[in-house]
Each structure stands twice: as structure tokens, then as C-alpha cells.
Coordinates of C-alpha atoms in Angstrom, one line a residue:
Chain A
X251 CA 15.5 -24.4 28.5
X252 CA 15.2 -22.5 31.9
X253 CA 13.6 -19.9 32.8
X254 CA 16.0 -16.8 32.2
X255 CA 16.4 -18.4 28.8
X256 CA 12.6 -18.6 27.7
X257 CA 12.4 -15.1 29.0
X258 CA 15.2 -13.6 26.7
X259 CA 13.5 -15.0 23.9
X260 CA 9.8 -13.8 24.3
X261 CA 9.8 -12.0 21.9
X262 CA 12.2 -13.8 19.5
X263 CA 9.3 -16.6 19.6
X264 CA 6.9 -14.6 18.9
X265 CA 8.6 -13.1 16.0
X266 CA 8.9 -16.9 14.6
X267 CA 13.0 -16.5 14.7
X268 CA 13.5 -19.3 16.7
X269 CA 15.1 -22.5 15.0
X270 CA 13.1 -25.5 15.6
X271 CA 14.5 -27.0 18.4
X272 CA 14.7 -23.9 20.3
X273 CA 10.6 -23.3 19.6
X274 CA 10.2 -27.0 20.8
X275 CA 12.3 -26.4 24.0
X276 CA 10.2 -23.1 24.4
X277 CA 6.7 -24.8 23.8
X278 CA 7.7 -27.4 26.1
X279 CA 8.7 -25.0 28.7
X280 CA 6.1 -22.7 28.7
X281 CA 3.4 -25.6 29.3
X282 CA 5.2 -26.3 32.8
X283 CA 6.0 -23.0 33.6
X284 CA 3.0 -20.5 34.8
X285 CA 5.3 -18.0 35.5
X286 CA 6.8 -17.8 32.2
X287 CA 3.1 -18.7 30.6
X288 CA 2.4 -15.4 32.4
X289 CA 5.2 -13.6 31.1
X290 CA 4.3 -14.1 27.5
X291 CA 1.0 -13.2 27.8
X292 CA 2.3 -10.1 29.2
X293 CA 4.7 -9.7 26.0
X294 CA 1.9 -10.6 23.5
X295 CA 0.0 -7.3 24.7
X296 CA 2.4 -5.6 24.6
X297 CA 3.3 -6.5 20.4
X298 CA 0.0 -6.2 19.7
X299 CA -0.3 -2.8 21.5
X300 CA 2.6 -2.1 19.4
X301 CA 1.5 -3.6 16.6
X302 CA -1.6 -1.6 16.4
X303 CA 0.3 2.0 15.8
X304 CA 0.7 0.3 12.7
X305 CA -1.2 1.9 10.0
X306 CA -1.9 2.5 6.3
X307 CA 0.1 5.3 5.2
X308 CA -2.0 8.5 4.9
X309 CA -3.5 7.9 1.2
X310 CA -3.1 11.9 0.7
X311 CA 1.0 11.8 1.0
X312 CA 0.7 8.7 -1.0
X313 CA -0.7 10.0 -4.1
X314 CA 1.6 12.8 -3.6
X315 CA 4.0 11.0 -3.6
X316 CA 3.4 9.2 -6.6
X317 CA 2.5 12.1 -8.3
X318 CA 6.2 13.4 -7.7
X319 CA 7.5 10.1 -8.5
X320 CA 5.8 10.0 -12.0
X321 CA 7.1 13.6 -12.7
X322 CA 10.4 13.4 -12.4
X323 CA 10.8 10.2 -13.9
X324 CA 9.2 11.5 -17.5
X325 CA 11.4 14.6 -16.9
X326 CA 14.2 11.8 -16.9
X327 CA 12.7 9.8 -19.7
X328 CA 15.2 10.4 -23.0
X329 CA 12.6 11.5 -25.9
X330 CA 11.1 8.6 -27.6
X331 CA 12.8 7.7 -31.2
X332 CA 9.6 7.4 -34.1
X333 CA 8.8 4.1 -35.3
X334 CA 10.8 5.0 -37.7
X335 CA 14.1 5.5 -36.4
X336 CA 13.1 2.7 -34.4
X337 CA 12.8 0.6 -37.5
X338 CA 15.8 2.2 -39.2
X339 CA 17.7 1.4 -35.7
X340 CA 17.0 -2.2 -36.3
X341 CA 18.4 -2.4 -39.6
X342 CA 21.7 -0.6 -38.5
X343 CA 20.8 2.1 -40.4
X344 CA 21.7 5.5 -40.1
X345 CA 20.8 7.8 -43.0
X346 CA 21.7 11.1 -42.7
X347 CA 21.0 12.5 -46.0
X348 CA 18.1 13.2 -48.1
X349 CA 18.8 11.4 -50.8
X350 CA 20.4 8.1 -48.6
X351 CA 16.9 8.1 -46.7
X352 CA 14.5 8.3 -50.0
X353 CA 17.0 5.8 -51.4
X354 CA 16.0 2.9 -47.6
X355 CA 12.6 4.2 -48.5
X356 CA 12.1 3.3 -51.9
X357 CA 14.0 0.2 -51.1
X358 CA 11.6 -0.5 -48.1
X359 CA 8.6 -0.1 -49.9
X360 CA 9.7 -2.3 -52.7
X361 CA 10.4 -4.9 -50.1
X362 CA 7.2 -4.1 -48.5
X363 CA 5.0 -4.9 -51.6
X364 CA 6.7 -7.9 -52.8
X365 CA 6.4 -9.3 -48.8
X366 CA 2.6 -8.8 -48.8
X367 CA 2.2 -10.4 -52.2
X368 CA 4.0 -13.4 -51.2
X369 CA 2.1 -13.4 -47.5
X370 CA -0.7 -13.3 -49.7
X371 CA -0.5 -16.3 -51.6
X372 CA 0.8 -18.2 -48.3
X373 CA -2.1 -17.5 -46.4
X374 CA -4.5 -18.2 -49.1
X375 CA -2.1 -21.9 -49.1
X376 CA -3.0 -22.3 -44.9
X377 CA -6.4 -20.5 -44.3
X378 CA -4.3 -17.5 -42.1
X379 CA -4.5 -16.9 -38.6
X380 CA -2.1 -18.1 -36.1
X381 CA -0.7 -21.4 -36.5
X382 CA 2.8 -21.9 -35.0
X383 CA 4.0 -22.0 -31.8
X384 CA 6.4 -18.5 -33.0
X385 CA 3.2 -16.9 -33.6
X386 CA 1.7 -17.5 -30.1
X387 CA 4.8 -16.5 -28.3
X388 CA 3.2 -12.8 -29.3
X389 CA 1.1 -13.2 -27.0
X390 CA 2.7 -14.7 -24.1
X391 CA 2.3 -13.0 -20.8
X392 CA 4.7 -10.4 -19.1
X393 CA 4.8 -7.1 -17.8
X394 CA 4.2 -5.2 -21.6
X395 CA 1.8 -8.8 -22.6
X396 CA 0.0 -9.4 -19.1
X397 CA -2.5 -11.8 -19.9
X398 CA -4.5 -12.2 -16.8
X399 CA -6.7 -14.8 -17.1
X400 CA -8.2 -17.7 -19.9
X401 CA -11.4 -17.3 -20.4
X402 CA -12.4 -19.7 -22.9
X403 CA -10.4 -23.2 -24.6
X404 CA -11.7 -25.1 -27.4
X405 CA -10.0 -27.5 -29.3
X406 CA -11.1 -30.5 -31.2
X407 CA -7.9 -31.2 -32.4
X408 CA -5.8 -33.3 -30.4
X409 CA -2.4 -31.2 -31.9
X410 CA -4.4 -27.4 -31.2
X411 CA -6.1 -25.7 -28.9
X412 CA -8.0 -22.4 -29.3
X413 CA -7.7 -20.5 -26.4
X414 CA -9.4 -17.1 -25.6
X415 CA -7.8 -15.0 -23.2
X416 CA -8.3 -11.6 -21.7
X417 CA -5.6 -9.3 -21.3
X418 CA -4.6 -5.8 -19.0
X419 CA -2.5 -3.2 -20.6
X420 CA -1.6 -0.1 -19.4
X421 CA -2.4 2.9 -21.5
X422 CA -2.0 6.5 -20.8
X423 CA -4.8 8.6 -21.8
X424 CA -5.1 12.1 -22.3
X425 CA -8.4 13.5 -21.4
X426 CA -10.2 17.4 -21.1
X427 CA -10.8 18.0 -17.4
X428 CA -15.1 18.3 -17.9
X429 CA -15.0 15.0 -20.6
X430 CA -17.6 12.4 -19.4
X431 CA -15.5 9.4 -20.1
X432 CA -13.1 11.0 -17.7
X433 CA -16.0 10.3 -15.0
X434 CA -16.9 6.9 -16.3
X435 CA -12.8 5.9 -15.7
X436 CA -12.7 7.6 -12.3
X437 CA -15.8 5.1 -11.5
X438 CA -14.5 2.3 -12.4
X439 CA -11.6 3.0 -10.4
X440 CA -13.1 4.0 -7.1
X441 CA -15.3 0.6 -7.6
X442 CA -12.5 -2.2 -8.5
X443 CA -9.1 -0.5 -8.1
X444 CA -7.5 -2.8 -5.2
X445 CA -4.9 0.4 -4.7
X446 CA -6.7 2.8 -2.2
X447 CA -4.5 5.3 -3.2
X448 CA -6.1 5.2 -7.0
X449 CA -9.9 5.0 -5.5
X450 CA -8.8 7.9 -3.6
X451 CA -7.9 10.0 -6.7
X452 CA -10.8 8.9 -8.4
X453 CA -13.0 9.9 -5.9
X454 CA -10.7 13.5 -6.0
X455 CA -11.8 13.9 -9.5
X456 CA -15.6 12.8 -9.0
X457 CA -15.6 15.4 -6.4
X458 CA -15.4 18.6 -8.7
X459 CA -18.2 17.3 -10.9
X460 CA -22.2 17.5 -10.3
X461 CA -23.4 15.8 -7.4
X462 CA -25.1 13.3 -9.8
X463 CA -22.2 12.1 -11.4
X464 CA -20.7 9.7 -9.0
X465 CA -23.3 9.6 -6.8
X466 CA -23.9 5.8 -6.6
X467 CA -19.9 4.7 -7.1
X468 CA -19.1 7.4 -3.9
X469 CA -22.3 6.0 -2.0
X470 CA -20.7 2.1 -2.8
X471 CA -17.4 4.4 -1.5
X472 CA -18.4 4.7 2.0
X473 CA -18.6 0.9 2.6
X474 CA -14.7 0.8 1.3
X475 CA -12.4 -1.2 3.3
X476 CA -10.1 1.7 3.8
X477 CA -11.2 4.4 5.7
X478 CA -9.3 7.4 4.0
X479 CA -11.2 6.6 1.6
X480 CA -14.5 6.8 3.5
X481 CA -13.7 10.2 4.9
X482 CA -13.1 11.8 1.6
X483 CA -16.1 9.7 0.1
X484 CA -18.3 11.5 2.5
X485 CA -16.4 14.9 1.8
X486 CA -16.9 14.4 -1.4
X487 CA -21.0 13.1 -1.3
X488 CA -21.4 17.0 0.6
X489 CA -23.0 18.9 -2.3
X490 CA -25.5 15.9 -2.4
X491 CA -26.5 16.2 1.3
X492 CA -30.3 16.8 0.3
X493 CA -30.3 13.6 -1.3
X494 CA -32.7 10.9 0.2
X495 CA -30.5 7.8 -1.0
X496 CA -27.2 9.8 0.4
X497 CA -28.8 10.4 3.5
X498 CA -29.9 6.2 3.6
X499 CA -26.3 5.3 3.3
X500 CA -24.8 8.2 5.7
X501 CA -27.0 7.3 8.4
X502 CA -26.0 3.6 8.1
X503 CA -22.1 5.2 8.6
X504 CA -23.3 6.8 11.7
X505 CA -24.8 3.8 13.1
X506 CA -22.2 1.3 11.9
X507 CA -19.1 2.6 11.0
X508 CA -16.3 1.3 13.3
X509 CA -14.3 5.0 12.9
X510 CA -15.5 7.8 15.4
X511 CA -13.9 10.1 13.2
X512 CA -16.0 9.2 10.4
X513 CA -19.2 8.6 12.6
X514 CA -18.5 12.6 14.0
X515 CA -18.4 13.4 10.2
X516 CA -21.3 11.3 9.8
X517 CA -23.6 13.4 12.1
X518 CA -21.6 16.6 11.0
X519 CA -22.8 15.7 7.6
X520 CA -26.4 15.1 8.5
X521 CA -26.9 17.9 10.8
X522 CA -24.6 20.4 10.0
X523 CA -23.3 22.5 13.1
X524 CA -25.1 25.9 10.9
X525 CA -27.8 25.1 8.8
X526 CA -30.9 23.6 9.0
X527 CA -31.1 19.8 10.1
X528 CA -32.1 17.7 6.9
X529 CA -32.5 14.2 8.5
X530 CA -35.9 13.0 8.5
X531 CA -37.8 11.8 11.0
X532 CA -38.1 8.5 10.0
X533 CA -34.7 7.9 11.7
X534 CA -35.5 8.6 15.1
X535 CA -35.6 4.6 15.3
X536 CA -31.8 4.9 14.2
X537 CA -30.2 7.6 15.9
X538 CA -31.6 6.7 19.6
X539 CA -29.8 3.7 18.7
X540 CA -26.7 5.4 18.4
X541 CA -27.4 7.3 21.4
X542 CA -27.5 4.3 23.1
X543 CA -24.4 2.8 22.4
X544 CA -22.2 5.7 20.9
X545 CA -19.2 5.9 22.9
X546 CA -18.1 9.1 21.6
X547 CA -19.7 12.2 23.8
X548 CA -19.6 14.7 21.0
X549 CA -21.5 12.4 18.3
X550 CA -23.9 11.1 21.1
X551 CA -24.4 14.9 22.1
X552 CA -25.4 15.9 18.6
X553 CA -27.7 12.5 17.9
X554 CA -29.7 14.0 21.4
X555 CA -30.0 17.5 19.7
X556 CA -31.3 16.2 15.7
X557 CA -33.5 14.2 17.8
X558 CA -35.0 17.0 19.7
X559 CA -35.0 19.1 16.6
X560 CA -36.9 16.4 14.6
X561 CA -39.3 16.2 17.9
X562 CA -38.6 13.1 18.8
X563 CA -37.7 11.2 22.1
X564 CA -33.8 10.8 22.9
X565 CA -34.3 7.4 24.4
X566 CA -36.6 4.8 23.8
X567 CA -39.0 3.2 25.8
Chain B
X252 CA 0.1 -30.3 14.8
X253 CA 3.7 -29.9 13.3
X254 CA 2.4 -31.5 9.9
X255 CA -0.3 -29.1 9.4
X256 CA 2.5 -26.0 9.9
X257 CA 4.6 -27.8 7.8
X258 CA 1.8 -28.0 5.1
X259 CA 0.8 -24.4 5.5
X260 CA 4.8 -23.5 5.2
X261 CA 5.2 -25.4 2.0
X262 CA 1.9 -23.7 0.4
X263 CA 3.3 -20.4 1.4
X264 CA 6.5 -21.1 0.3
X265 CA 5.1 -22.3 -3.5
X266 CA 3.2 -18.5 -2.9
X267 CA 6.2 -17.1 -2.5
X268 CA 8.0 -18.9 -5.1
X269 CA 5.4 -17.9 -7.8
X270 CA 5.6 -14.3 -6.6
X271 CA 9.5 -13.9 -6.9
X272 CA 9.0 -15.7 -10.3
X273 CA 6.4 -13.1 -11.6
X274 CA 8.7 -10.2 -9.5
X275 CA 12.1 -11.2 -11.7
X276 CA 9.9 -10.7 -14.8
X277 CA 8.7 -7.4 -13.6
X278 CA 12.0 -6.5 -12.9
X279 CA 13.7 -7.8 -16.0
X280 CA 10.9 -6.0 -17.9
X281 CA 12.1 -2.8 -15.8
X282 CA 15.6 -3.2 -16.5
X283 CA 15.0 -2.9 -20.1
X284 CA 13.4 0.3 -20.1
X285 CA 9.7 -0.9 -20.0
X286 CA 8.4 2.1 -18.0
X287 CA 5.2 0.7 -16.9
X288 CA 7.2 -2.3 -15.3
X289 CA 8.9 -0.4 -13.3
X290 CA 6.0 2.0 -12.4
X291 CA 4.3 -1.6 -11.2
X292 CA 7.5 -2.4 -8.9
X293 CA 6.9 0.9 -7.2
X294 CA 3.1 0.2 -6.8
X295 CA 4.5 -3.2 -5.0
X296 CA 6.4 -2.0 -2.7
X297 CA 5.6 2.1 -2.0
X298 CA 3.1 2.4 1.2
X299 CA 5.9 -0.1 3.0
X300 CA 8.9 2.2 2.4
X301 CA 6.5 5.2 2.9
X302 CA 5.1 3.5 6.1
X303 CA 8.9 2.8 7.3
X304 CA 10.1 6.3 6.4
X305 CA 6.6 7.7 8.3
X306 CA 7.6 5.6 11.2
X307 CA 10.7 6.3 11.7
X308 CA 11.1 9.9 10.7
X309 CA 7.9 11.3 11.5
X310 CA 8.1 13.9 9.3
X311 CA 5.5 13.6 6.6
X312 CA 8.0 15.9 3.8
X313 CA 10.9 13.7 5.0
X314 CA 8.9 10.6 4.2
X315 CA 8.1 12.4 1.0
X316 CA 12.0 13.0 0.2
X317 CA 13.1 9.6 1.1
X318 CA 10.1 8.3 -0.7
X319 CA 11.8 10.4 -4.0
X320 CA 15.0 9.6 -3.5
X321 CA 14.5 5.8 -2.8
X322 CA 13.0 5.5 -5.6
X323 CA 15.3 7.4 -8.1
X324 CA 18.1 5.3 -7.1
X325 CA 16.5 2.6 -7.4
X326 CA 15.4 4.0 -11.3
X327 CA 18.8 4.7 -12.2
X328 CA 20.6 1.5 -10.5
X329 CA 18.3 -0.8 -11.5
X330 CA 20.5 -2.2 -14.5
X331 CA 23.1 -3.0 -11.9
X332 CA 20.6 -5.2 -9.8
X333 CA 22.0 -8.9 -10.5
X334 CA 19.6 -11.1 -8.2
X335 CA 22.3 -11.6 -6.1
X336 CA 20.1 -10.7 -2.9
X337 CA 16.1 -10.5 -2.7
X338 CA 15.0 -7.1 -4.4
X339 CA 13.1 -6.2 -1.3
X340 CA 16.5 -7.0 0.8
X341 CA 18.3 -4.6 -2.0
X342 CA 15.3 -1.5 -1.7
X343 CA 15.1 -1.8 2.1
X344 CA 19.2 -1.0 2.0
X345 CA 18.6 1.9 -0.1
X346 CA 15.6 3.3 2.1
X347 CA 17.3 2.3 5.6
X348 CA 20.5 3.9 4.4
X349 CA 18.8 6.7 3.3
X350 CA 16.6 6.7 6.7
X351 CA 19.8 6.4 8.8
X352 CA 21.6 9.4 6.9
X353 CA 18.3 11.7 7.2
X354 CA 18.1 10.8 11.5
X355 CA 21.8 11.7 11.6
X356 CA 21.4 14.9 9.9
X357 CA 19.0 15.8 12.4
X358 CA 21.0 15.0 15.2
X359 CA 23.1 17.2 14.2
X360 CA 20.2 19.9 14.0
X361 CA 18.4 18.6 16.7
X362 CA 15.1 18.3 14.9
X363 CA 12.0 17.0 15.6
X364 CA 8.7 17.0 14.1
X365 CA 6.5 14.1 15.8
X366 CA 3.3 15.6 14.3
X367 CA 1.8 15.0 11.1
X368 CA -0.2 17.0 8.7
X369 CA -4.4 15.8 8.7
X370 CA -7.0 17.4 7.0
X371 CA -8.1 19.1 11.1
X372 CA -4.4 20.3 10.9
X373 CA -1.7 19.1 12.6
X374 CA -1.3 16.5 14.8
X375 CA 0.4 13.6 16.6
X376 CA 0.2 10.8 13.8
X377 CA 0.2 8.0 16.8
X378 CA -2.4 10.3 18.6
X379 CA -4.7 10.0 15.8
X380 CA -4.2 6.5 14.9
X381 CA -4.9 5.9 18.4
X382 CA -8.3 7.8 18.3
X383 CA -9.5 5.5 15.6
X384 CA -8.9 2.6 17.0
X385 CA -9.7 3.0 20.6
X386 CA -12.5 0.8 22.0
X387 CA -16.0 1.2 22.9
X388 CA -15.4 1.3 26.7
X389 CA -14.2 4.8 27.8
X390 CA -12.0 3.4 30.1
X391 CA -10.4 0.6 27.5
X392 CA -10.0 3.8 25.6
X393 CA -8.2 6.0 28.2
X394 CA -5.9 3.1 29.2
X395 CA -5.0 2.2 25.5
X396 CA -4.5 5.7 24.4
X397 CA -1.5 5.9 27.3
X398 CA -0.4 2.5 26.1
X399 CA -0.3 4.7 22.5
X400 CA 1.6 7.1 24.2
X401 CA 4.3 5.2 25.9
X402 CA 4.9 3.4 23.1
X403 CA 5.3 6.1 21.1
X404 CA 7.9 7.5 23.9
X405 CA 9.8 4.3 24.4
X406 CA 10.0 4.5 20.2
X407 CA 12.0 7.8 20.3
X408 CA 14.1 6.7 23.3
X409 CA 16.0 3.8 21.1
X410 CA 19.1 4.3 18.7
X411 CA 18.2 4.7 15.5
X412 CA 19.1 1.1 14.5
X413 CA 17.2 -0.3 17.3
X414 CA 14.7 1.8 16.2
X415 CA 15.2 0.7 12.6
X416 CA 15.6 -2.9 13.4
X417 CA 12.6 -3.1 15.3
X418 CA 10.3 -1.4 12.7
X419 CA 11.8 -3.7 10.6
X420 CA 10.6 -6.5 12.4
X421 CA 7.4 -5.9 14.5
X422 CA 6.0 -3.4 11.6
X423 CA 7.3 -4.5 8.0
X424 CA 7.3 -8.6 8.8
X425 CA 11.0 -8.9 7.6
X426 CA 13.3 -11.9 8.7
X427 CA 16.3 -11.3 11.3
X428 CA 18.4 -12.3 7.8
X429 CA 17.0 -9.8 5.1
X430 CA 17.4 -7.0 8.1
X431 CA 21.1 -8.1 8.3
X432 CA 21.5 -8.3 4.7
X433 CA 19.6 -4.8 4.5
X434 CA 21.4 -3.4 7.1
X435 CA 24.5 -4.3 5.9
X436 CA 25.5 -6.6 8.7
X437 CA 24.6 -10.1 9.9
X438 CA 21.6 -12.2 11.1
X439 CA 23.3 -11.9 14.4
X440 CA 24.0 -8.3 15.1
X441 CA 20.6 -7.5 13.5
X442 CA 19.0 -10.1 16.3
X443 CA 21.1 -8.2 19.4
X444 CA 19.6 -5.4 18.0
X445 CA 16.4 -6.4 18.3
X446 CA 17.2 -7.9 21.4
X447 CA 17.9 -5.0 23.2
X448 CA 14.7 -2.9 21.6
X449 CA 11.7 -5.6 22.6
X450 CA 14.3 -5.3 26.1
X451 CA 13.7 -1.4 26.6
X452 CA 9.6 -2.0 25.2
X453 CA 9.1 -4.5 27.5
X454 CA 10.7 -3.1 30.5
X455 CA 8.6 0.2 29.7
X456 CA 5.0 -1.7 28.8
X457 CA 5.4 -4.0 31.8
X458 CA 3.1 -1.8 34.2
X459 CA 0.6 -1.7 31.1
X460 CA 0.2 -5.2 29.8

């Protein structure tokens, strides 16, 4: 491979689309060649300067999207048939007058009674509980079973094995807007969802209740690995600003948080641009640290004025 | 050297395969009505058509409409999905198609909203994505935010399927082959494509990298 070659296919190898023997031409190239060693170099900052406009899609639109999403799909959803049309659907039966329809009824129950009588005696025969293979298959795992996970297998018998298992379903629950297990489910969420998007909303519906409520879930909230969900965690943590353990954790954003955004919302939030300045003195220690390496003018700025508010020395000595 | 790739190929690959195995069954489930299913498949693949529909309109309501739309066709062509292709290669066709159709209406209208909507209000989306990640050192920060921006101009200065192609690749991770395949065309065009964006980028970034 010369020269004009390896450099048409920069980024091409970088991307991984070259065939084998093309990458080993490459490889082999590029270890003789400075000037083409050079050249990649070049084209590896430039895909990771590229690659670094990447971003996680605003968590906001998101949501609202989804939100759309799920709305017009149940406006498409055809009405749900009873369990017992459902039922009736399965037999091929269509009753459509009175008297038909108490007629499958009567039938049914008749069938119904004689069924459990005869169940009865069987399972007295066997002991009950599941014992085929048929009966398992119940439970078997996919998308309306999802079985996540064995937890427990026992099993003496060298035929049977016991097996415990715990299992995710989705449910849809319908809740009033000021019920407390509403808060307790929009906890959970904002502490194990792995969808921002969900913490997000969770932390949404955490923010209109009393600062209490989801105090400790939003404080866990600002060490998220997302950072949408820090900013609105912080937003959201606002009515508690007062609070000693909320001020803890939001001066630990300010001196550690890798976004400027939220270390300006950080300070914002501490010492409000109106209003009285709540931090304490007791981190002086911390925010002359900041003012030392901050690289952000406005947040360094407004660590120098809390400081000389709370009376103590900008730098240290 | 090449053994240990090879290893970590095959254990991606076996990844992979366990992945498309538990994807059929979500789809399968999905074709037969089973709403939550299909409500799943959307989770799996939604911030990547939004982030593809963010990048290459830049238009937060038209990544919202494609967003809609995608996924509506998707709903109501689901039962004619036959595993022929990958289902990501048969979504991407449905959102770059749409993509395609929304850049050309706006050709024709000669509009162009680069900014987004934040919670300060509008504002470039790059500009702000910039401003989180810039460095410590002010001047690491100056020089990387006009990186940012000529990156961001170079962007708007290819075709729409270079543009397209290369979001593809450099942004969503696909193979040259699902592009084609999404696109419609073949491994090959799809790689001249790309060819001539990383071309124009590079020619552009030179002065900066």
C-alpha cells in the first residue's frame, strides 16, 4: 500500500471498514511511514473532535416525545374485548341473543363445576402444584412472562428441580396526583431506572411535592451519571435550599462536578444572585478551593464574593 | 495481538447474537399486539433516531415529528416485518427516509433553524454541548469551541446524504452495509459517500488538528 492509498483510507481504518488484508497493509504501512503516522494522528483529532458534538439527546424532548408517542398510540388502540368475549371468542362463539347467551352460560357453569370436581379429586391423587413440563411453560420468559433472573434452585430429586425465580411485569397504574405511593414509585425510579429519561420524570413529579419528600433520592440525584438529570435535580432540591444536608451535597457539585453549567447553578443555588447568602462558613476551606482552580470567571467571581460575605479570605495562605 | 481481537470479536459477536435473539422475541411479541412489547422496542432504540433526527435537522419540533412519525409506521407496519433485514437496518430506512423527505422540503422553503430550545432559551445545540465539555485551560477551551464551530459549519456544507451517511457512521456506529441497506443502495455507494464527507472534514479540520 502506498502512500496516496493509506491516505484515502484514514478514515475508513479508523472506522474499522477495512477488510483484513487491507488493515494489515495499512498497519504495516503506517509503522514505516512518519508522514502518514502523522497524517492519522491528524485525522484521529479530528473524529474525536467530531465525535464529541455527540450528545445525549435533550432528556426534556425525550419525554416529550414519548409522551406523544404513548398518546396517540392508545388513541389507536381498538377497545379491549371483556374476558368474556374474549372467552366466548375462543370457543367460536358468537351469541347474539338473550336467551343463546344464558343458554353458553348455564352450559359453562355446568362445565365449570363438574371441571373443579374432577380437578379436585386429581389433585388430592398427586399432592397439586406444578408438575409437568406443560405446566411450567406458563411461566417461561418473554416479553408479557419476563423472568429476569433465578434466585433460588433446590432439588433433591434427580428428575425435578424447584426453582424460584423473580419476575418484571409491566403494569399500568392509575394514581391521585397528591397519593404518597405515587412518591414512593417516582423514588424508586429516579434511584434504579437505567432510562434517564424515566429518572428525569420522576424527579418532575418529586419536584411539586414538599421539600421533604424526595429529599434524599434527589440528593443521591445529583451524583447521576447523566447530567440533565443533575440540572433538574438541583432545580428541583430549590425549595430545600435552607437545608444543611442539601447544602453538603450542593457544595460537593460545585467543587467536583465536571459541568460548568451545573457548577454556575451550583453557586447560583447556594448564593442566590438576590437574597441573603445561606452557605456557612464552615466552607470557606471548600470554596477557596474552587477559586483556585475554577476555570469558569463567572462561578470563580461569585465563590470570591460568598467568601467575602461569610468574612473570610479569598485565597489561602 | 490478532488472537486477542479475534477473541474479543467472537465474545461480541455471542453478545450480539443473544441480543438479536431476545430482539426477535420482543418483536414477535409486538407483532401480535402485545403493547408493552412494542412500547420496549421503542425504549431500545428512541434517543438514537431522536439523536439522528436532532443532528441532522436541527430542529428540536422536527426531531419531535420525525420522532412521531417513525414510530407510527413502524406501529402500523410492524406485521409486515419478515426478518428479512436487521430491524435496526429496517427503522433507520424509515427514519432516514423520512429525514431525507423533511431536508428536501426545506430546501424548497429555505429553512433553517440551527438553534435549539434550553431551559436559558434558545440556543446553538453544538454551542452548548461545546460549553460543557470544554477543558479546564481557557485557551484549550477557546481553541476547541472554534473546532465546535467549524465542525458544525463543514456539517451544514455537505449533501444531505453525505451528511446522513456520515452521522450514520461517525455518530450512530453503523456498518458501511446496514447504511447501504438503510439507504437503500449498496455497501459501495454508501462508502463513496462517506468518502467524500471525512474528504471535505478533513480538508476543513486540517488547520485545527
Amino acid at each position: 500500500m502506498n502512500c496516496e492509498t493509506v491516505q484515502e483510507n484514514l478514515s475508513l481504518y479508523l472506522y474499522g471498514e477495512l477488510n483484513f488484508h487491507d488493515e494489515e497493509q495499512f498497519d504495516s504501512h503506517i509503522a514505516e511511514c512518519a508522514f502518514c503516522s502523522a497524517a492519522l494522528d491528524r485525522e484521529r483529532t479530528w473524529h474525536a473532535a467530531a465525535l464529541s458534538k455527540s450528545s445525549d439527546v435533550p432528556m426534556d424532548l425525550l419525554s416529550r416525545c414519548r409522551r406523544d408517542l404513548s398518546r396517540t398510540l392508545d388513541a389507536l388502540q381498538p377497545p379491549k374485548p371483556s374476558r368474556w368475549e374474549q372467552f366466548l371468542e375462543t370457543l367460536d362463539i358468537r351469541p347474539s341473543h338473550w336467551s343463546t347467551q344464558l343458554a353458553v352460560a348455564s352450559l359453562l357453569l355446568c362445565v365449570g363445576f363438574y371441571s373443579a370436581r374432577l380437578l379436585g379429586r386429581q389433585s388430592e391423587a398427586t399432592g397439586g402444584g406444578f408438575s409437568s413440563s406443560n405446566d411450567m411453560s406458563l411461566l417461561s420468559p418473554g416479553p408479557s412472562n419476563p423472568v429476569r433472573f433465578i434466585r433460588q434452585a433446590e432439588g433433591g430429586d434427580p428428575d425435578r428441580i424447584e426453582i424460584g425465580v423473580d419476575e418484571v411485569r409491566p403494569h399500568r397504574l392509575l394514581f391521585r396526583r397528591d397519593d404518597p405511593a405515587l412518591e414512593r414509585w417516582a423514588i424508586a425510579t429516579v434511584a434504579e431506572a437505567d432510562d434517564p429519561s424515566l429518572r428525569l420524570d420522576s424527579i418532575e413529579l418529586l419536584s411539586s411535592r414538599p421539600c421533604a419528600a424526595g429529599k434524599s433520592a434527589l440528593l443521591a440525584a445529583l451524583r447521576d451519571a447523566n447530567t440533565a438529570v443533575r440540572h433538574r435535580a438541583l432545580s428541583a432540591l430549590e425549595p430545600c435550599a435552607p437545608d444543611q444536608a442539601v447544602q453538603d451535597t450542593v457544595v460537593q457539585v460545585l467543587a467536583t462536578d465536571q459541568c460548568p453549567r451545573l457548577r454556575m447553578e451550583a453557586i447560583e443555588f447556594l448564593a442566590p444572585p438576590t437574597g441573603p447568602v445561606t452557605v456557612r462558613r464552615q466552607f470557606a476551606g471548600v470554596l477557596q478551593g474552587v477559586v483556585e482552580r475554577e476555570s469558569d470567571g463567572h462561578v470563580r467571581l461569585r465563590c470570591e464574593r460568598v467568601l467575602q460575605d461569610i468574612k473570610a479570605s479569598p485565597v489561602t495562605y | 495481538m490478532n488472537t486477542r481481537a479475534e477473541t474479543i470479536r467472537s465474545t461480541d459477536a455471542v453478545g450480539r447474537a443473544a441480543e438479536r435473539a431476545d430482539e426477535s422475541a420482543l418483536i414477535r411479541a409486538a407483532q401480535q399486539g402485545n403493547q408493552e412489547a412494542f412500547e420496549q422496542l421503542v425504549r431500545n432504540y428512541d434517543q438514537s433516531v431522536l439523536r439522528l433526527a436532532l443532528n441532522l435537522l436541527r430542529s428540536p419540533e422536527d426531531a419531535r415529528d420525525i420522532y412521531q412519525e417513525a414510530f407510527l409506521r413502524v406501529y402500523k407496519n410492524l406485521h409486515t416485518f419478515r426478518f428479512d433485514c436487521s430491524f435496526n437496518t429496517w427503522l433507520y430506512r424509515i427514519v432516514s427516509n423520512l429525514c431525507l423527505d423533511q431536508l428536501r422540503k426545506r430546501k424548497v422553503r429555505k429553512e433553517e433553524s440551527p438553534s435549539v430550545s434550553t431551559r436559558e432559551g434558545e440556543m446553538d445545540r453544538f454551542e452548548f454541548i461545546a460549553e460543557e465539555r470544554a477543558g479546564v485551560d481557557p485557551q484549550r477551551s477557546l481553541m476547541s469551541a472554534e473546532l465546535q464551530s467549524k465542525i458544525s459549519e463543514v456539517l451544514s456544507s455537505l449533501t444531505n446524504r453525505e451528511r446522513l451517511v456520515f452521522e450514520m457512521r461517525h455518530y450512530q456506529g453503523m456498518r458501511l452495509r446496514a447504511i447501504g441497506e438503510s439507504l437503500g443502495t449498496t455497501e459501495e455507494a454508501a462508502k463513496n459517500c462517506l468518502f467524500r464527507a471525512t474528504q471535505k472534514m478533513r480538508t476543513a479540520l486540517g488547520a485545527y488538528a
